[in-house]
PDB file of C-alpha atoms in Angstrom:
ATOM      1  CA  MET A  13     -12.354 -24.877   3.982  1.00 71.00           C
ATOM      2  CA  ILE A  14     -10.536 -24.585   0.704  1.00 77.00           C
ATOM      3  CA  ARG A  15      -9.160 -27.533  -1.231  1.00 79.00           C
ATOM      4  CA  PRO A  16      -5.453 -27.768  -0.353  1.00 79.00           C
ATOM      5  CA  ASP A  17      -4.389 -27.911  -4.020  1.00 81.00           C
ATOM      6  CA  ALA A  18      -6.064 -24.508  -4.606  1.00 80.00           C
ATOM      7  CA  ILE A  19      -3.776 -22.740  -2.114  1.00 84.00           C
ATOM      8  CA  GLY A  20      -1.039 -20.890  -3.969  1.00 83.00           C
ATOM      9  CA  ARG A  21      -2.836 -20.988  -7.315  1.00 84.00           C
ATOM     10  CA  THR A  22      -3.285 -17.818  -9.339  1.00 86.00           C
ATOM     11  CA  PHE A  23      -6.493 -17.521 -11.316  1.00 84.00           C
ATOM     12  CA  LYS A  24      -6.213 -15.238 -14.363  1.00 86.00           C
ATOM     13  CA  GLY A  25      -9.078 -12.828 -14.845  1.00 84.00           C
ATOM     14  CA  ALA A  26     -10.640 -11.505 -18.018  1.00 85.00           C
ATOM     15  CA  GLU A  27      -9.542  -8.191 -19.482  1.00 91.00           C
ATOM     16  CA  VAL A  28     -11.873  -5.301 -18.686  1.00 90.00           C
ATOM     17  CA  THR A  29     -12.006  -1.923 -20.425  1.00 95.00           C
ATOM     18  CA  ILE A  30     -12.719   0.926 -18.044  1.00 95.00           C
ATOM     19  CA  ASN A  31     -15.214   3.447 -19.351  1.00 96.00           C
ATOM     20  CA  GLN A  32     -15.792   7.027 -18.270  1.00 98.00           C
ATOM     21  CA  SER A  33     -19.403   6.484 -17.191  1.00 97.00           C
ATOM     22  CA  GLU A  34     -18.254   3.870 -14.637  1.00 95.00           C
ATOM     23  CA  ILE A  35     -15.679   6.286 -13.233  1.00 97.00           C
ATOM     24  CA  ASP A  36     -18.252   9.102 -13.161  1.00 97.00           C
ATOM     25  CA  ALA A  37     -20.766   6.950 -11.271  1.00 97.00           C
ATOM     26  CA  PHE A  38     -18.159   5.724  -8.776  1.00 96.00           C
ATOM     27  CA  CYS A  39     -16.884   9.268  -8.153  1.00 96.00           C
ATOM     28  CA  ALA A  40     -20.442  10.554  -7.686  1.00 97.00           C
ATOM     29  CA  VAL A  41     -21.028   8.077  -4.858  1.00 96.00           C
ATOM     30  CA  LEU A  42     -17.832   9.263  -3.162  1.00 95.00           C
ATOM     31  CA  GLY A  43     -18.560  12.928  -3.764  1.00 96.00           C
ATOM     32  CA  GLU A  44     -15.395  13.190  -5.841  1.00 95.00           C
ATOM     33  CA  ARG A  45     -15.515  15.926  -8.481  1.00 95.00           C
ATOM     34  CA  ASP A  46     -12.340  15.094 -10.392  1.00 96.00           C
ATOM     35  CA  THR A  47     -13.225  12.211 -12.692  1.00 97.00           C
ATOM     36  CA  THR A  48     -10.156  12.366 -14.936  1.00 96.00           C
ATOM     37  CA  ILE A  49      -8.794   9.314 -13.107  1.00 96.00           C
ATOM     38  CA  ALA A  50     -10.535   6.679 -11.026  1.00 95.00           C
ATOM     39  CA  PRO A  51     -10.076   6.764  -7.254  1.00 94.00           C
ATOM     40  CA  PRO A  52      -7.838   3.908  -5.998  1.00 90.00           C
ATOM     41  CA  THR A  53     -10.867   2.230  -4.419  1.00 89.00           C
ATOM     42  CA  PHE A  54     -12.370   1.836  -7.922  1.00 92.00           C
ATOM     43  CA  SER A  55     -10.190  -1.287  -8.143  1.00 87.00           C
ATOM     44  CA  ILE A  56     -12.684  -3.213  -6.005  1.00 86.00           C
ATOM     45  CA  ARG A  57     -15.247  -2.862  -8.796  1.00 85.00           C
ATOM     46  CA  ILE A  58     -12.871  -4.630 -11.174  1.00 82.00           C
ATOM     47  CA  SER A  59     -12.021  -7.407  -8.723  1.00 83.00           C
ATOM     48  CA  LEU A  60     -15.523  -8.365  -7.595  1.00 82.00           C
ATOM     49  CA  ASP A  61     -16.426 -10.514 -10.606  1.00 77.00           C
ATOM     50  CA  GLN A  62     -13.060 -12.283 -10.543  1.00 78.00           C
ATOM     51  CA  SER A  63     -13.286 -12.994  -6.818  1.00 79.00           C
ATOM     52  CA  GLN A  64     -16.822 -14.321  -7.232  1.00 80.00           C
ATOM     53  CA  ASN A  65     -15.720 -16.632 -10.067  1.00 80.00           C
ATOM     54  CA  VAL A  66     -12.780 -17.986  -8.087  1.00 80.00           C
ATOM     55  CA  LEU A  67     -14.604 -18.494  -4.806  1.00 79.00           C
ATOM     56  CA  THR A  68     -17.593 -20.248  -6.389  1.00 82.00           C
ATOM     57  CA  SER A  69     -15.446 -22.569  -8.505  1.00 83.00           C
ATOM     58  CA  PRO A  70     -15.702 -26.273  -7.645  1.00 84.00           C
ATOM     59  CA  GLU A  71     -11.907 -26.403  -8.162  1.00 83.00           C
ATOM     60  CA  VAL A  72     -11.491 -24.225  -5.069  1.00 83.00           C
ATOM     61  CA  GLY A  73     -14.099 -25.966  -2.936  1.00 80.00           C
ATOM     62  CA  VAL A  74     -15.065 -23.094  -0.638  1.00 78.00           C
ATOM     63  CA  ASN A  75     -17.461 -24.052   2.130  1.00 74.00           C
ATOM     64  CA  TRP A  76     -19.338 -20.749   2.500  1.00 70.00           C
ATOM     65  CA  ASP A  77     -20.687 -21.761   5.914  1.00 71.00           C
ATOM     66  CA  ARG A  78     -17.139 -21.705   7.293  1.00 69.00           C
ATOM     67  CA  ILE A  79     -15.321 -18.819   5.620  1.00 69.00           C
ATOM     68  CA  VAL A  80     -14.420 -15.341   6.859  1.00 69.00           C
ATOM     69  CA  HIS A  81     -12.794 -12.793   4.549  1.00 67.00           C
ATOM     70  CA  GLY A  82      -9.437 -11.976   6.080  1.00 69.00           C
ATOM     71  CA  ASP A  83      -7.350  -9.781   3.807  1.00 70.00           C
ATOM     72  CA  GLN A  84      -7.295  -8.212   0.390  1.00 73.00           C
ATOM     73  CA  LYS A  85      -4.567  -6.211  -1.342  1.00 76.00           C
ATOM     74  CA  PHE A  86      -4.270  -4.345  -4.608  1.00 77.00           C
ATOM     75  CA  GLU A  87      -1.174  -3.523  -6.619  1.00 79.00           C
ATOM     76  CA  ILE A  88      -1.907  -0.340  -8.538  1.00 80.00           C
ATOM     77  CA  HIS A  89       0.936   0.604 -10.852  1.00 85.00           C
ATOM     78  CA  GLN A  90      -0.620   3.775 -12.243  1.00 90.00           C
ATOM     79  CA  PRO A  91      -3.896   5.701 -11.943  1.00 92.00           C
ATOM     80  CA  LEU A  92      -6.819   4.100 -13.763  1.00 94.00           C
ATOM     81  CA  LYS A  93      -8.563   6.141 -16.442  1.00 96.00           C
ATOM     82  CA  ALA A  94     -11.214   5.663 -19.106  1.00 97.00           C
ATOM     83  CA  GLY A  95      -9.991   3.494 -21.962  1.00 97.00           C
ATOM     84  CA  ASP A  96      -7.533   1.513 -19.835  1.00 96.00           C
ATOM     85  CA  VAL A  97      -7.676  -2.231 -20.301  1.00 94.00           C
ATOM     86  CA  VAL A  98      -6.950  -4.076 -17.061  1.00 90.00           C
ATOM     87  CA  ARG A  99      -7.074  -7.609 -15.713  1.00 87.00           C
ATOM     88  CA  CYS A 100      -7.590  -8.822 -12.164  1.00 83.00           C
ATOM     89  CA  ASP A 101      -5.706 -11.978 -11.238  1.00 84.00           C
ATOM     90  CA  SER A 102      -6.528 -13.616  -7.920  1.00 82.00           C
ATOM     91  CA  THR A 103      -4.141 -15.736  -5.883  1.00 81.00           C
ATOM     92  CA  LEU A 104      -5.307 -17.858  -2.968  1.00 78.00           C
ATOM     93  CA  ARG A 105      -2.457 -17.172  -0.567  1.00 75.00           C
ATOM     94  CA  SER A 106      -3.385 -19.121   2.526  1.00 71.00           C
ATOM     95  CA  GLU A 107      -5.994 -20.672   4.708  1.00 70.00           C
ATOM     96  CA  GLU A 108      -5.890 -20.080   8.420  1.00 68.00           C
ATOM     97  CA  HIS A 109      -7.860 -22.099  10.932  1.00 65.00           C
ATOM     98  CA  THR A 110      -8.787 -19.761  13.769  1.00 66.00           C
ATOM     99  CA  SER A 111     -10.700 -22.307  15.830  1.00 62.00           C
ATOM    100  CA  GLU A 112     -12.267 -25.701  15.486  1.00 55.00           C
ATOM    101  CA  LEU A 113     -15.399 -24.074  14.098  1.00 49.00           C
ATOM    102  CA  GLN A 114     -13.895 -21.293  11.977  1.00 48.00           C
ATOM    103  CA  SER A 115     -11.365 -20.921   9.192  1.00 46.00           C
ATOM    104  CA  GLN A 116     -10.012 -17.855   7.442  1.00 48.00           C
ATOM    105  CA  SER A 117      -8.782 -17.653   3.839  1.00 48.00           C
ATOM    106  CA  THR A 118      -6.817 -14.926   2.113  1.00 49.00           C
ATOM    107  CA  ILE A 119      -7.402 -14.213  -1.562  1.00 52.00           C
TER     108      ILE A 119
END
């Protein structure tokens, strides 16, 4: 379960500069030859550290024995490319209890 006062909070992430070698490596795994821009799924790489910081914070109070990842969305306003400076903010939108023994949270 998540602390009730954490629901609705937005946690600001650190700024990250995207470099070409990260895009190249990500594209290589996907078999993508055009590395001039990052594939949309590259966004997950940026969000992982932020999500980890939020979900392990004592302020949030996640009980990892009782959590199931339910939903995740990205707002991409333009293609990502090397040299871009981006920030991932995470908002805890809701907590859903699916049974007496399970709960689901959306970040």
